[in-house]
mmCIF file of C-alpha atoms in Angstrom:
data_model
loop_
_atom_site.group_PDB
_atom_site.id
_atom_site.type_symbol
_atom_site.label_atom_id
_atom_site.label_comp_id
_atom_site.label_asym_id
_atom_site.label_seq_id
_atom_site.Cartn_x
_atom_site.Cartn_y
_atom_site.Cartn_z
ATOM 1 C CA UNK A 1 -22.631 -22.655 3.048
ATOM 2 C CA UNK A 2 -21.930 -21.803 6.813
ATOM 3 C CA UNK A 3 -21.308 -18.409 8.305
ATOM 4 C CA UNK A 4 -17.564 -19.117 8.707
ATOM 5 C CA UNK A 5 -17.374 -19.342 5.083
ATOM 6 C CA UNK A 6 -19.146 -16.563 4.074
ATOM 7 C CA UNK A 7 -17.095 -14.441 6.506
ATOM 8 C CA UNK A 8 -13.644 -15.960 5.241
ATOM 9 C CA UNK A 9 -14.870 -14.986 1.513
ATOM 10 C CA UNK A 10 -15.920 -11.442 2.442
ATOM 11 C CA UNK A 11 -12.819 -10.863 3.830
ATOM 12 C CA UNK A 12 -11.332 -12.313 0.928
ATOM 13 C CA UNK A 13 -13.168 -9.555 -1.531
ATOM 14 C CA UNK A 14 -12.483 -7.007 1.026
ATOM 15 C CA UNK A 15 -9.068 -7.542 0.597
ATOM 16 C CA UNK A 16 -9.168 -7.658 -2.916
ATOM 17 C CA UNK A 17 -10.654 -4.806 -3.469
ATOM 18 C CA UNK A 18 -8.519 -2.772 -1.324
ATOM 19 C CA UNK A 19 -5.780 -3.938 -3.350
ATOM 20 C CA UNK A 20 -7.552 -3.028 -6.403
ATOM 21 C CA UNK A 21 -8.034 0.226 -5.631
ATOM 22 C CA UNK A 22 -4.331 0.886 -4.278
ATOM 23 C CA UNK A 23 -2.836 -0.738 -7.658
ATOM 24 C CA UNK A 24 -2.810 2.573 -9.413
ATOM 25 C CA UNK A 25 -0.672 4.929 -7.434
ATOM 26 C CA UNK A 26 1.519 1.667 -6.762
ATOM 27 C CA UNK A 27 1.930 1.201 -10.435
ATOM 28 C CA UNK A 28 2.516 4.974 -10.777
ATOM 29 C CA UNK A 29 5.562 4.978 -8.148
ATOM 30 C CA UNK A 30 6.821 2.078 -9.509
ATOM 31 C CA UNK A 31 7.096 4.078 -13.106
ATOM 32 C CA UNK A 32 8.200 7.302 -11.756
ATOM 33 C CA UNK A 33 11.192 5.164 -10.116
ATOM 34 C CA UNK A 34 11.784 3.544 -13.154
ATOM 35 C CA UNK A 35 12.147 6.953 -15.225
ATOM 36 C CA UNK A 36 14.434 8.479 -12.264
ATOM 37 C CA UNK A 37 16.557 5.461 -12.304
ATOM 38 C CA UNK A 38 17.221 5.948 -15.928
ATOM 39 C CA UNK A 39 19.310 9.265 -15.084
ATOM 40 C CA UNK A 40 21.077 6.880 -12.900
ATOM 41 C CA UNK A 41 22.301 3.930 -14.828
ATOM 42 C CA UNK A 42 22.327 6.493 -18.092
ATOM 43 C CA UNK A 43 20.530 4.264 -20.545
ATOM 44 C CA UNK A 44 17.111 2.867 -21.660
ATOM 45 C CA UNK A 45 16.126 -0.248 -20.270
ATOM 46 C CA UNK A 46 13.770 -2.174 -22.451
ATOM 47 C CA UNK A 47 14.503 -6.090 -23.233
ATOM 48 C CA UNK A 48 18.084 -4.856 -22.785
ATOM 49 C CA UNK A 49 20.349 -2.436 -21.704
ATOM 50 C CA UNK A 50 21.139 0.540 -24.240
ATOM 51 C CA UNK A 51 23.440 3.246 -23.201
ATOM 52 C CA UNK A 52 23.146 6.856 -23.932
ATOM 53 C CA UNK A 53 25.335 8.515 -26.434
ATOM 54 C CA UNK A 54 27.877 10.136 -24.821
ATOM 55 C CA UNK A 55 28.480 14.274 -24.639
ATOM 56 C CA UNK A 56 30.711 15.576 -27.708
ATOM 57 C CA UNK A 57 32.135 18.358 -25.306
ATOM 58 C CA UNK A 58 32.841 18.131 -21.753
ATOM 59 C CA UNK A 59 31.390 20.683 -19.032
ATOM 60 C CA UNK A 60 34.020 23.028 -17.976
ATOM 61 C CA UNK A 61 34.893 23.417 -14.294
ATOM 62 C CA UNK A 62 35.936 21.105 -11.304
ATOM 63 C CA UNK A 63 32.521 21.128 -9.732
ATOM 64 C CA UNK A 64 30.440 20.614 -12.694
ATOM 65 C CA UNK A 65 28.992 17.053 -13.627
ATOM 66 C CA UNK A 66 29.204 15.031 -16.625
ATOM 67 C CA UNK A 67 26.498 13.000 -16.065
ATOM 68 C CA UNK A 68 23.887 13.118 -18.894
ATOM 69 C CA UNK A 69 20.735 15.441 -18.484
ATOM 70 C CA UNK A 70 21.395 16.439 -15.506
ATOM 71 C CA UNK A 71 22.901 19.715 -14.772
ATOM 72 C CA UNK A 72 20.339 21.328 -12.163
ATOM 73 C CA UNK A 73 18.241 18.289 -11.688
ATOM 74 C CA UNK A 74 15.208 19.947 -12.764
ATOM 75 C CA UNK A 75 14.234 17.645 -15.514
ATOM 76 C CA UNK A 76 14.781 14.417 -12.993
ATOM 77 C CA UNK A 77 12.814 16.103 -9.948
ATOM 78 C CA UNK A 78 9.889 17.113 -12.539
ATOM 79 C CA UNK A 79 8.723 13.070 -13.274
ATOM 80 C CA UNK A 80 5.795 12.580 -11.617
ATOM 81 C CA UNK A 81 2.198 10.899 -11.892
ATOM 82 C CA UNK A 82 -0.048 12.801 -13.759
ATOM 83 C CA UNK A 83 -2.925 10.295 -13.144
ATOM 84 C CA UNK A 84 -3.684 7.134 -12.069
ATOM 85 C CA UNK A 85 -7.094 5.385 -12.579
ATOM 86 C CA UNK A 86 -8.096 1.687 -12.916
ATOM 87 C CA UNK A 87 -8.054 1.846 -16.463
ATOM 88 C CA UNK A 88 -4.260 3.874 -17.176
ATOM 89 C CA UNK A 89 -1.711 5.486 -15.406
ATOM 90 C CA UNK A 90 0.347 8.518 -16.822
ATOM 91 C CA UNK A 91 3.386 9.858 -15.779
ATOM 92 C CA UNK A 92 4.847 12.600 -17.514
ATOM 93 C CA UNK A 93 6.857 16.471 -16.849
ATOM 94 C CA UNK A 94 6.285 19.924 -17.590
ATOM 95 C CA UNK A 95 9.598 20.763 -18.444
ATOM 96 C CA UNK A 96 9.626 22.283 -21.972
ATOM 97 C CA UNK A 97 12.571 20.584 -22.932
ATOM 98 C CA UNK A 98 11.981 17.134 -21.508
ATOM 99 C CA UNK A 99 10.760 15.647 -25.093
ATOM 100 C CA UNK A 100 13.582 16.844 -27.367
ATOM 101 C CA UNK A 101 15.776 15.085 -24.786
ATOM 102 C CA UNK A 102 13.564 11.854 -24.803
ATOM 103 C CA UNK A 103 12.731 11.651 -28.228
ATOM 104 C CA UNK A 104 15.795 13.433 -29.744
ATOM 105 C CA UNK A 105 15.611 15.768 -32.849
ATOM 106 C CA UNK A 106 16.963 19.113 -34.487
ATOM 107 C CA UNK A 107 16.474 22.400 -33.108
ATOM 108 C CA UNK A 108 16.822 24.702 -36.175
ATOM 109 C CA UNK A 109 15.597 28.203 -34.800
ATOM 110 C CA UNK A 110 16.741 32.085 -34.214
ATOM 111 C CA UNK A 111 17.160 32.857 -30.871
ATOM 112 C CA UNK A 112 17.749 36.509 -28.620
ATOM 113 C CA UNK A 113 20.833 36.459 -26.418
ATOM 114 C CA UNK A 114 20.513 39.414 -23.750
ATOM 115 C CA UNK A 115 22.814 41.809 -22.890
ATOM 116 C CA UNK A 116 25.581 40.609 -20.997
ATOM 117 C CA UNK A 117 29.491 41.389 -20.059
ATOM 118 C CA UNK A 118 32.132 38.856 -20.440
ATOM 119 C CA UNK A 119 34.553 39.286 -17.901
ATOM 120 C CA UNK A 120 38.726 39.497 -18.468
ATOM 121 C CA UNK A 121 40.207 36.337 -19.287
ATOM 122 C CA UNK A 122 43.501 34.578 -21.027
ATOM 123 C CA UNK A 123 42.064 33.248 -24.205
ATOM 124 C CA UNK A 124 44.132 29.870 -25.178
ATOM 125 C CA UNK A 125 45.359 28.569 -28.897
ATOM 126 C CA UNK A 126 42.759 27.695 -30.942
ATOM 127 C CA UNK A 127 41.563 27.423 -34.327
ATOM 128 C CA UNK A 128 38.381 28.180 -36.214
ATOM 129 C CA UNK A 129 36.723 27.995 -39.724
ATOM 130 C CA UNK A 130 35.434 31.299 -41.465
ATOM 131 C CA UNK A 131 34.084 31.748 -44.957
ATOM 132 C CA UNK A 132 36.076 28.305 -45.720
ATOM 133 C CA UNK A 133 39.099 28.352 -44.098
ATOM 134 C CA UNK A 134 40.560 27.603 -41.165
ATOM 135 C CA UNK A 135 42.002 30.133 -39.188
ATOM 136 C CA UNK A 136 44.866 29.936 -35.965
ATOM 137 C CA UNK A 137 43.963 31.855 -32.932
ATOM 138 C CA UNK A 138 47.059 32.606 -30.896
ATOM 139 C CA UNK A 139 46.577 33.207 -27.064
ATOM 140 C CA UNK A 140 46.220 36.703 -25.550
ATOM 141 C CA UNK A 141 44.353 38.728 -22.875
ATOM 142 C CA UNK A 142 40.897 39.292 -23.574
ATOM 143 C CA UNK A 143 39.681 42.702 -21.607
ATOM 144 C CA UNK A 144 36.379 42.817 -20.216
ATOM 145 C CA UNK A 145 33.617 44.016 -22.899
ATOM 146 C CA UNK A 146 29.892 44.764 -23.110
ATOM 147 C CA UNK A 147 28.237 42.566 -25.407
ATOM 148 C CA UNK A 148 24.748 43.759 -26.735
ATOM 149 C CA UNK A 149 21.497 42.272 -27.244
ATOM 150 C CA UNK A 150 21.704 40.167 -30.596
ATOM 151 C CA UNK A 151 20.036 37.411 -32.454
ATOM 152 C CA UNK A 152 21.848 34.171 -33.170
ATOM 153 C CA UNK A 153 21.152 31.235 -35.758
ATOM 154 C CA UNK A 154 20.745 27.817 -33.698
ATOM 155 C CA UNK A 155 20.946 24.515 -36.032
ATOM 156 C CA UNK A 156 21.371 21.903 -33.019
ATOM 157 C CA UNK A 157 20.943 17.957 -33.159
ATOM 158 C CA UNK A 158 19.683 16.340 -30.061
ATOM 159 C CA UNK A 159 20.564 12.623 -29.836
ATOM 160 C CA UNK A 160 17.511 10.885 -28.078
ATOM 161 C CA UNK A 161 18.154 9.848 -24.600
ATOM 162 C CA UNK A 162 15.036 8.328 -23.266
ATOM 163 C CA UNK A 163 14.120 8.108 -19.953
ATOM 164 C CA UNK A 164 10.280 7.693 -20.347
ATOM 165 C CA UNK A 165 8.234 5.030 -22.349
ATOM 166 C CA UNK A 166 7.087 1.906 -23.071
ATOM 167 C CA UNK A 167 9.596 -0.453 -21.825
ATOM 168 C CA UNK A 168 9.631 -4.151 -21.370
ATOM 169 C CA UNK A 169 11.346 -4.428 -18.273
ATOM 170 C CA UNK A 170 8.945 -1.692 -16.845
ATOM 171 C CA UNK A 171 6.090 -3.772 -17.885
ATOM 172 C CA UNK A 172 7.171 -7.081 -15.974
ATOM 173 C CA UNK A 173 8.126 -5.070 -13.063
ATOM 174 C CA UNK A 174 4.736 -3.911 -13.125
ATOM 175 C CA UNK A 175 3.183 -7.133 -13.801
ATOM 176 C CA UNK A 176 4.984 -9.137 -11.152
ATOM 177 C CA UNK A 177 3.661 -6.218 -8.928
ATOM 178 C CA UNK A 178 0.567 -6.592 -9.590
ATOM 179 C CA UNK A 179 0.607 -10.361 -9.008
ATOM 180 C CA UNK A 180 2.046 -10.214 -6.008
ATOM 181 C CA UNK A 181 -0.745 -7.678 -4.830
ATOM 182 C CA UNK A 182 -3.127 -9.846 -5.507
ATOM 183 C CA UNK A 183 -1.650 -13.096 -4.242
ATOM 184 C CA UNK A 184 -1.168 -11.544 -0.838
ATOM 185 C CA UNK A 185 -4.650 -10.282 -1.013
ATOM 186 C CA UNK A 186 -6.128 -13.911 -1.536
ATOM 187 C CA UNK A 187 -4.070 -14.952 1.407
ATOM 188 C CA UNK A 188 -6.073 -12.736 4.013
#
C-alpha cells in the first residue's frame, strides 16, 4: 500500500469518525424540530397524518389563539434534548402537564381555588342543570364581588394530542440524515 492510499484511507476514517461523533446531537435537533412541528401542523405524523381532536369550547377574546396546546407557548418552548450519545438520544420537557396532553387521560382530584374578585359584568341568557333539572338564567347585571378561597372537584377528560413519541416519519428522517452524513464523510 502506498503512502497516498494510506493518507486517503486515514482522511476518510477521520471524516467518518467526526460524522459519527456529530450525529447524536444532529439527531436530537431533528427530533426536537419534529416535535415542535406537531404544534404548527396540529396533529401527529406517523405513517400518515392524524389531526388532533378539536377543542369543545373556543377561547373568548379577540386576540386569543385557537391553536391547540398553545396558550403561552411554554409547552412548545420546553421541548429540548435531554441527552444524546452514540447509543441513544432522549428529548423531553419539564412541563408538568406535558404527559397528560401527549398521552391523554382523566384528571379526578380536588383543587383549591384562591380568593379572587369578580368584576362587574353583563350576564347573558343561558341555561344550567341543577339537581337533575334544567334552569333558565335570564340576562342581568352582576355586581363586582369577592369570592372566598374554596375547593372544587375536578373531573376532566383530556384527549390525547401526541407531540413527542415514536414515529415512522421521524425514524425515516433520522435514517436519511445518518445515511447522507456517512455518504458525505466517505466522499471526503
